[in-house]
CSV table of C-alpha atoms in Angstrom, one decimal:
chain,number,residue,atom,x,y,z
J,1,MET,CA,106.3,126.7,111.4
J,2,ILE,CA,103.1,124.7,110.6
J,3,ARG,CA,104.1,124.6,106.9
J,4,LYS,CA,107.6,123.3,107.7
J,5,LEU,CA,106.1,120.6,109.9
J,6,PHE,CA,103.6,119.8,107.1
J,7,ASP,CA,106.5,119.5,104.6
J,8,ILE,CA,108.4,117.2,106.9
J,9,ILE,CA,105.4,114.9,107.3
J,10,ALA,CA,104.8,115.0,103.6
J,11,ASN,CA,108.3,114.1,102.7
J,12,ASN,CA,108.6,111.2,105.1
J,13,ALA,CA,105.1,109.9,105.1
J,14,VAL,CA,105.9,106.8,103.0
J,15,PRO,CA,108.9,105.6,105.1
J,16,ALA,CA,106.9,106.2,108.3
J,17,VAL,CA,103.9,104.2,107.1
J,18,PHE,CA,106.3,101.2,106.3
J,19,ILE,CA,108.1,101.5,109.6
J,20,ILE,CA,104.6,101.3,111.4
J,21,ILE,CA,103.5,98.3,109.2
J,22,SER,CA,106.8,96.5,109.8
J,23,ALA,CA,106.6,97.1,113.6
J,24,PHE,CA,103.2,95.4,113.6
J,25,ALA,CA,104.0,92.6,111.1
J,26,ILE,CA,107.4,91.4,112.5
J,27,PRO,CA,106.0,90.1,115.8
J,28,LEU,CA,103.0,88.6,114.0
J,29,SER,CA,105.3,86.8,111.6
J,30,GLY,CA,107.2,84.9,114.4
J,31,TYR,CA,110.5,85.2,112.5
J,32,SER,CA,113.6,85.2,114.6
J,33,ALA,CA,116.2,88.0,114.6
J,34,SER,CA,118.8,85.7,113.1
J,35,TYR,CA,116.5,84.9,110.0
J,36,LEU,CA,115.5,88.6,109.4
J,37,ILE,CA,119.1,89.8,109.7
J,38,GLN,CA,120.2,87.1,107.2
J,39,GLU,CA,117.5,87.9,104.7
J,40,MET,CA,118.2,91.6,105.0
J,41,LEU,CA,121.9,91.2,104.4
J,42,THR,CA,121.1,88.9,101.4
J,43,ARG,CA,118.6,91.3,99.9
J,44,ILE,CA,120.8,94.4,100.4
J,45,GLY,CA,123.6,92.7,98.5
J,46,ARG,CA,121.2,91.4,95.9
J,47,ASN,CA,119.2,94.6,95.1
J,48,SER,CA,121.2,97.7,96.1
J,49,PHE,CA,123.4,98.0,93.0
J,50,LEU,CA,120.2,98.1,90.8
J,51,ILE,CA,118.7,100.7,92.9
J,52,LEU,CA,121.8,102.9,93.0
J,53,SER,CA,121.8,103.0,89.3
J,54,LEU,CA,118.7,105.2,89.4
J,55,LEU,CA,120.3,108.0,91.2
J,56,ILE,CA,122.2,109.6,88.3
J,57,PRO,CA,119.2,110.2,86.1
J,58,ILE,CA,117.3,111.7,89.1
J,59,MET,CA,120.3,114.0,89.7
J,60,ALA,CA,120.1,115.1,86.0
J,61,GLY,CA,116.3,116.0,86.4
J,62,MET,CA,115.1,113.1,84.3
J,63,GLY,CA,113.1,111.5,87.1
J,64,LEU,CA,112.7,107.8,87.7
J,65,ASN,CA,114.5,105.8,85.1
J,66,PHE,CA,112.0,103.0,84.1
J,67,GLY,CA,114.3,102.4,81.2
J,68,MET,CA,116.8,100.7,83.4
J,69,VAL,CA,115.2,97.4,82.3
J,70,LEU,CA,117.3,97.9,79.0
J,71,GLY,CA,120.4,97.5,81.0
J,72,ALA,CA,119.0,94.5,82.8
J,73,MET,CA,118.2,92.9,79.4
J,74,ALA,CA,121.8,93.6,78.2
J,75,GLY,CA,123.2,91.9,81.3
J,76,GLN,CA,121.1,88.9,80.7
J,77,ILE,CA,122.4,88.6,77.2
J,78,GLY,CA,125.9,88.5,78.6
J,79,LEU,CA,124.9,85.8,81.0
J,80,LEU,CA,123.4,83.6,78.2
J,81,PHE,CA,126.6,83.8,76.3
J,82,ILE,CA,128.8,82.7,79.2
J,83,CYS,CA,126.4,79.9,79.9
J,84,ASP,CA,126.8,78.7,76.3
J,85,TRP,CA,130.6,79.0,76.4
J,86,GLY,CA,130.8,77.3,79.9
J,87,ILE,CA,132.8,80.1,81.6
J,88,VAL,CA,132.2,80.0,85.3
J,89,GLY,CA,133.2,81.8,88.4
J,90,ILE,CA,134.3,85.4,88.7
J,91,PRO,CA,135.8,85.2,85.1
J,92,GLY,CA,132.3,84.3,83.9
J,93,MET,CA,130.8,87.3,85.8
J,94,VAL,CA,133.4,89.6,84.4
J,95,LEU,CA,132.9,88.4,80.8
J,96,ALA,CA,129.2,88.8,81.1
J,97,CYS,CA,129.7,92.4,82.2
J,98,LEU,CA,132.1,93.0,79.2
J,99,ILE,CA,129.5,91.5,76.8
J,100,GLY,CA,126.6,93.4,78.2
J,101,THR,CA,128.5,96.8,78.4
J,102,PRO,CA,128.5,97.7,74.7
J,103,ILE,CA,124.8,96.5,74.3
J,104,ALA,CA,123.9,98.7,77.4
J,105,ILE,CA,125.7,101.6,75.9
J,106,VAL,CA,123.9,101.3,72.5
J,107,LEU,CA,120.5,100.9,74.2
J,108,GLY,CA,121.3,103.9,76.6
J,109,ILE,CA,122.2,106.2,73.7
J,110,PHE,CA,118.9,105.2,72.0
J,111,CYS,CA,117.0,105.8,75.1
J,112,GLY,CA,118.7,109.1,75.7
J,113,HIS,CA,117.8,110.4,72.3
J,114,VAL,CA,114.2,109.3,72.7
J,115,LEU,CA,113.9,111.0,76.1
J,116,ASN,CA,115.4,114.2,74.8
J,117,ARG,CA,112.4,114.4,72.5
J,118,ALA,CA,110.0,113.9,75.3
J,119,LYS,CA,111.3,116.4,77.9
J,120,GLY,CA,109.0,116.6,80.8
J,121,ARG,CA,107.5,113.2,80.1
J,122,GLU,CA,110.6,111.1,80.6
J,123,MET,CA,109.1,108.6,83.1
J,124,VAL,CA,106.2,107.5,81.0
J,125,THR,CA,108.3,107.5,77.8
J,126,SER,CA,111.0,105.3,79.4
J,127,TYR,CA,108.4,103.0,80.8
J,128,ILE,CA,106.8,102.4,77.3
J,129,LEU,CA,110.4,102.2,75.7
J,130,GLY,CA,111.0,99.4,78.0
J,131,PHE,CA,108.1,97.5,76.5
J,132,PHE,CA,109.4,98.3,73.1
J,133,ILE,CA,113.0,97.0,73.7
J,134,ASN,CA,111.6,94.0,75.5
J,135,GLY,CA,109.8,93.0,72.2
J,136,VAL,CA,113.2,93.2,70.5
J,137,TYR,CA,114.9,91.2,73.3
J,138,GLN,CA,112.2,88.5,73.1
J,139,MET,CA,112.6,88.2,69.4
J,140,VAL,CA,116.5,87.8,69.8
J,141,VAL,CA,116.3,85.2,72.4
J,142,LEU,CA,113.3,83.3,71.1
J,143,TYR,CA,114.1,83.2,67.5
J,144,LEU,CA,117.6,84.5,66.6
J,145,MET,CA,119.6,82.6,69.2
J,146,GLY,CA,120.5,79.1,67.9
J,147,TRP,CA,119.4,80.1,64.4
J,148,ILE,CA,121.3,83.2,63.4
J,149,ILE,CA,123.2,83.9,66.6
J,150,PRO,CA,125.3,80.6,67.3
J,151,ILE,CA,124.3,78.9,70.5
J,152,THR,CA,126.0,75.4,70.8
J,153,ASN,CA,125.0,74.2,74.3
J,154,PRO,CA,121.9,72.0,73.8
J,155,ALA,CA,120.9,72.6,77.5
J,156,LEU,CA,120.0,76.2,76.6
J,157,LEU,CA,118.0,75.5,73.4
J,158,LEU,CA,114.4,74.7,73.0
J,159,SER,CA,113.6,71.3,71.5
J,160,ARG,CA,113.1,72.7,68.1
J,161,GLY,CA,116.7,73.6,67.9
J,162,TYR,CA,116.6,77.4,68.2
J,163,GLY,CA,115.4,79.8,70.9
J,164,VAL,CA,116.5,79.8,74.5
J,165,ARG,CA,114.7,77.9,77.3
J,166,ASN,CA,112.6,79.7,79.8
J,167,ALA,CA,114.7,78.7,82.8
J,168,VAL,CA,118.6,78.9,82.5
J,169,SER,CA,120.6,77.6,85.3
J,170,LEU,CA,123.4,79.9,86.5
J,171,LEU,CA,125.1,77.2,88.7
J,172,GLY,CA,128.5,78.2,87.3
J,173,ILE,CA,128.4,81.7,88.8
J,174,ARG,CA,125.9,81.2,91.6
J,175,GLY,CA,127.0,83.1,94.6
J,176,VAL,CA,130.6,83.5,93.4
J,177,LEU,CA,130.7,87.2,94.3
J,178,ASP,CA,128.7,86.8,97.5
J,179,ASN,CA,131.0,84.0,98.7
J,180,LEU,CA,134.3,85.4,97.3
J,181,ILE,CA,135.2,86.4,100.9
J,182,PRO,CA,133.5,83.9,103.1
J,183,THR,CA,132.3,85.7,106.3
J,184,ILE,CA,129.9,84.9,109.0
J,185,ILE,CA,128.3,86.4,112.1
J,186,THR,CA,127.6,83.9,114.8
J,187,GLY,CA,126.2,83.8,118.3
J,188,THR,CA,128.1,83.0,121.4
J,189,GLN,CA,127.1,79.3,121.1
J,190,GLY,CA,129.0,79.1,117.8
J,191,ALA,CA,132.1,80.9,119.1
J,192,GLY,CA,135.4,79.4,117.9
J,193,GLN,CA,133.8,77.2,115.2
J,194,PHE,CA,134.5,77.5,111.5
J,195,PHE,CA,132.0,77.0,108.9
J,196,ASN,CA,132.5,75.4,105.5
J,197,ILE,CA,131.3,77.6,102.7
J,198,ASN,CA,132.0,76.5,99.0
J,199,GLY,CA,134.7,74.2,100.2
J,200,GLY,CA,136.7,76.9,102.0
J,201,LYS,CA,137.0,78.0,105.7
J,202,SER,CA,135.1,81.1,106.7
J,203,PHE,CA,136.2,83.4,109.5
J,204,ILE,CA,134.0,84.8,112.3
J,205,LEU,CA,133.5,88.5,111.8
J,206,VAL,CA,131.7,89.2,115.1
J,207,GLN,CA,129.8,87.4,117.8
J,208,LEU,CA,126.4,88.6,118.8
J,209,PRO,CA,124.8,86.9,121.9
J,210,PHE,CA,121.2,87.2,120.8
J,211,LEU,CA,121.7,85.2,117.6
J,212,GLU,CA,120.7,81.6,117.4
J,213,GLY,CA,122.8,80.5,114.6
J,214,ALA,CA,125.3,81.6,111.9
J,215,ILE,CA,124.7,84.3,109.4
J,216,ARG,CA,126.5,84.5,106.1
J,217,ILE,CA,127.6,87.9,105.0
J,218,PRO,CA,128.0,88.6,101.3
J,219,LEU,CA,131.1,90.7,102.1
J,220,ALA,CA,132.5,91.0,98.6
J,221,THR,CA,129.2,92.1,97.2
J,222,LEU,CA,128.8,94.8,100.0
J,223,ILE,CA,132.4,96.0,99.3
J,224,VAL,CA,131.4,96.4,95.5
J,225,ILE,CA,128.4,98.2,96.5
J,226,GLY,CA,130.3,100.4,99.0
J,227,LEU,CA,132.8,101.3,96.3
J,228,PHE,CA,129.9,102.2,94.0
J,229,CYS,CA,128.6,104.6,96.7
J,230,ILE,CA,131.9,106.2,96.9
J,231,PHE,CA,131.9,106.6,93.1
J,232,ILE,CA,128.6,108.3,93.2
J,233,MET,CA,129.7,110.8,95.8
J,234,TRP,CA,132.8,111.5,93.8
J,235,PHE,CA,130.9,111.8,90.6
J,236,ARG,CA,128.6,114.4,92.0
J,237,LYS,CA,131.7,116.6,92.6
J,238,THR,CA,133.1,116.3,89.0
J,239,LYS,CA,132.4,118.7,86.2
J,240,LEU,CA,129.9,116.3,84.6
J,241,GLY,CA,128.2,115.7,87.9
J,242,GLN,CA,127.9,119.5,88.6
J,243,ASP,CA,126.4,119.9,85.0
J,244,MET,CA,123.8,117.2,85.7
J,245,ARG,CA,122.8,118.9,89.0
J,246,ALA,CA,122.5,122.2,87.2
J,247,ILE,CA,120.3,120.7,84.5
J,248,GLY,CA,118.3,119.0,87.2
J,249,GLN,CA,117.6,122.3,88.7
J,250,SER,CA,116.8,124.3,85.5
J,251,GLN,CA,117.5,123.3,81.9
J,252,ALA,CA,117.0,126.7,80.7
J,253,VAL,CA,119.6,128.2,83.1
J,254,ALA,CA,122.0,125.4,82.4
J,255,ASP,CA,121.7,126.0,78.6
J,256,SER,CA,122.3,129.6,79.1
J,257,ALA,CA,125.4,128.8,81.1
J,258,GLY,CA,126.8,126.8,78.1
J,259,ILE,CA,126.1,123.3,79.4
J,260,PRO,CA,125.2,120.9,76.6
J,261,VAL,CA,121.9,119.8,78.0
J,262,ASN,CA,120.9,117.1,75.5
J,263,ARG,CA,124.3,115.5,75.4
J,264,THR,CA,124.6,115.5,79.3
J,265,ARG,CA,121.2,114.0,79.6
J,266,ILE,CA,122.2,111.1,77.2
J,267,ILE,CA,125.3,110.5,79.3
J,268,ALA,CA,123.2,110.2,82.4
J,269,ILE,CA,121.0,107.6,80.9
J,270,VAL,CA,123.9,105.7,79.3
J,271,ILE,CA,125.6,105.5,82.8
J,272,SER,CA,122.3,104.4,84.5
J,273,THR,CA,121.7,101.7,81.8
J,274,VAL,CA,125.3,100.3,82.1
J,275,LEU,CA,125.1,100.3,85.9
J,276,ALA,CA,121.7,98.5,85.7
J,277,CYS,CA,123.4,95.9,83.5
J,278,TYR,CA,126.0,95.2,86.1
J,279,GLY,CA,123.3,95.3,88.8
J,280,GLN,CA,121.2,92.7,87.1
J,281,ILE,CA,124.2,90.3,86.8
J,282,ILE,CA,124.9,90.8,90.6
J,283,TYR,CA,121.2,90.1,91.2
J,284,LEU,CA,121.1,87.0,89.1
J,285,GLN,CA,124.4,85.5,90.4
J,286,ASN,CA,122.7,85.6,93.8
J,287,MET,CA,119.6,84.0,92.6
J,288,GLY,CA,121.4,81.3,90.7
J,289,THR,CA,118.6,81.0,87.9
J,290,LEU,CA,117.8,83.2,84.9
J,291,ASN,CA,114.2,83.4,83.9
J,292,THR,CA,115.0,84.2,80.3
J,293,TYR,CA,111.8,86.1,79.4
J,294,ASN,CA,110.7,87.5,82.7
J,295,SER,CA,113.7,88.2,85.0
J,296,HIS,CA,114.1,91.8,83.8
J,297,ASP,CA,110.3,92.7,83.9
J,298,GLN,CA,110.1,93.7,87.6
J,299,ALA,CA,113.7,94.9,87.9
J,300,GLY,CA,112.7,98.5,87.3
J,301,MET,CA,109.4,98.4,89.1
J,302,PHE,CA,110.7,96.9,92.4
J,303,SER,CA,113.9,99.1,92.4
J,304,ILE,CA,111.9,102.3,91.9
J,305,ALA,CA,109.3,101.2,94.5
J,306,ALA,CA,112.1,100.5,97.1
J,307,LEU,CA,113.8,103.9,96.3
J,308,LEU,CA,110.5,105.7,96.9
J,309,ILE,CA,109.7,103.8,100.0
J,310,GLY,CA,113.2,104.9,101.3
J,311,GLY,CA,111.9,108.6,101.3
J,312,ALA,CA,113.2,109.5,97.8
J,313,SER,CA,111.2,111.5,95.4
J,314,VAL,CA,110.9,112.0,91.6
J,315,SER,CA,113.3,114.9,91.8
J,316,ARG,CA,115.6,114.0,94.8
J,317,ALA,CA,117.3,110.8,96.0
J,318,THR,CA,120.2,110.0,98.1
J,319,ILE,CA,122.3,106.9,98.9
J,320,ALA,CA,120.6,106.8,102.3
J,321,ASN,CA,117.2,106.5,100.6
J,322,VAL,CA,118.4,103.4,98.7
J,323,PHE,CA,119.3,101.5,101.7
J,324,ALA,CA,116.5,102.6,103.8
J,325,GLY,CA,114.2,101.6,100.9
J,326,VAL,CA,115.8,98.1,100.4
J,327,ILE,CA,115.4,97.4,104.2
J,328,LEU,CA,111.8,98.7,104.5
J,329,PHE,CA,110.5,97.3,101.2
J,330,HIS,CA,112.0,93.8,101.5
J,331,LEU,CA,111.3,93.5,105.2
J,332,MET,CA,107.8,94.0,104.4
J,333,PHE,CA,108.1,91.4,101.5
J,334,ILE,CA,109.4,88.9,104.0
J,335,VAL,CA,107.0,89.3,106.9
J,336,ALA,CA,103.8,90.3,105.1
J,337,PRO,CA,102.7,86.8,103.9
J,338,VAL,CA,103.3,85.0,107.1
J,339,ALA,CA,101.8,87.9,109.2
J,340,GLY,CA,98.7,87.7,106.9
J,341,LYS,CA,98.5,84.0,107.5
J,342,ASN,CA,98.9,84.2,111.2
J,343,LEU,CA,96.4,87.1,111.4
J,344,ILE,CA,93.8,86.3,109.0
J,345,GLY,CA,94.6,82.6,108.1
J,346,ASP,CA,95.5,83.3,104.4
J,347,ALA,CA,99.1,83.9,103.3
J,348,GLN,CA,97.7,85.1,100.0
J,349,ILE,CA,96.6,88.3,101.6
J,350,GLY,CA,100.2,89.2,102.2
J,351,GLU,CA,101.0,88.5,98.6
J,352,TYR,CA,98.2,90.8,97.4
J,353,PHE,CA,99.5,93.5,99.7
J,354,ARG,CA,103.0,93.2,98.3
J,355,VAL,CA,101.8,93.7,94.7
J,356,PHE,CA,99.5,96.5,95.8
J,357,VAL,CA,102.3,98.3,97.6
J,358,SER,CA,104.8,97.9,94.6
J,359,TYR,CA,102.5,99.7,92.2
J,360,GLY,CA,100.6,101.9,94.6
J,361,ILE,CA,103.7,103.4,96.2
J,362,ILE,CA,104.9,104.6,92.7
J,363,ALA,CA,101.4,106.1,92.0
J,364,ILE,CA,101.5,108.0,95.3
J,365,ALA,CA,105.0,109.3,94.7
J,366,LEU,CA,103.9,110.6,91.2
J,367,VAL,CA,100.8,112.3,92.7
J,368,LEU,CA,102.9,113.9,95.4
J,369,HIS,CA,105.4,115.1,92.8
J,370,ALA,CA,102.7,116.7,90.7
J,371,TRP,CA,101.2,118.3,93.8
J,372,ARG,CA,104.5,119.7,94.8
J,373,ARG,CA,105.1,121.1,91.4
J,374,ASN,CA,101.7,122.8,91.3
J,375,ARG,CA,102.2,124.2,94.7
J,376,GLU,CA,105.7,125.6,93.7
J,377,ARG,CA,104.2,127.2,90.6
J,378,GLU,CA,101.4,128.7,92.6
J,379,ALA,CA,104.0,130.1,95.1
J,380,ALA,CA,105.9,131.6,92.3
J,381,ARG,CA,102.9,133.3,90.8
J,382,ARG,CA,102.0,134.7,94.2
J,383,SER,CA,105.5,136.1,94.7
J,384,LEU,CA,105.4,137.7,91.2
J,385,ARG,CA,102.0,139.3,92.1
J,386,GLY,CA,103.5,140.6,95.3
J,387,ASN,CA,106.5,142.1,93.5
J,388,LYS,CA,104.3,143.7,91.0
J,389,GLY,CA,102.1,145.2,93.7
J,390,GLY,CA,105.1,146.5,95.5
J,391,GLU,CA,106.4,148.3,92.5
């Protein structure tokens, strides 16, 4: 009984800590319920797809896929091309996905082959691999684009005539998915009013008396994320999904059962990389600006931190962990600076806390994973000694 209670506490310690921090920080921040709900809806739509792309490699026993930044870079390449060609709106987003998909597949296959040669060390290998591919990406956008790869839009190029500028405006696709189905929540004071969003009329989804103003809902983005969740649940029941789960439990047993372990692991990484490509495009259409050389850097780190804060582990993660992590992680991101300023008089304290948490939570998760594995091995040894003694 005590051991079970200890396991429950250990498995949910991180979410519990963040709930406690948020409970103290929200009143200190002074933010209204309307503002926090708006920010949470925006960030759920912005980040959830990226975080969901991490689930399939975890299911295949490959741990946290730090190599998802490869997919993010592929998505950014697609966005640079549509900006050069001047294709806007939903067609521009779709074309960016089509351009990024083959690049993400190639990078995923390469990543999968490398990780198959580093079994048991996939996370650190994918992390370093991200740095390597980032160097290739920097060379492509800084030297090859505009010189060897044709880029004709002068607004994208550096003054020397080649290389992409550091900041690229995505005004042509900014919010096109978020506002595809204009939807708001409003308080009773705004009942019966219509709100103009992107030149069109929005409809009131629901009225909540405690809201002070209107809240925009990225309904189309949430629908896409919901469909992705349904896809993941369906995928787990397919033959390929069952093979991945078997490999995640024991590669040796899966290999004895005739499952092509290496090939299945590569497929898992390819799927994750392609989905990360789409997730980065969704993320950047919400932001409206592409930081050419840095936008992808923190995609993997923040996504993994959010997933772990939601209660996931290196070896197990669910859809519920994704949404719990997005809410807790980004709620802390919103309220921590202002709470720090109101409490101590320095908003920078909250910023330091955010960076500390982002990296610290990953370190804690890895330590807990190593501790659990050692405990399981020790329990297996004790059981073997017991069976030997009984014989």
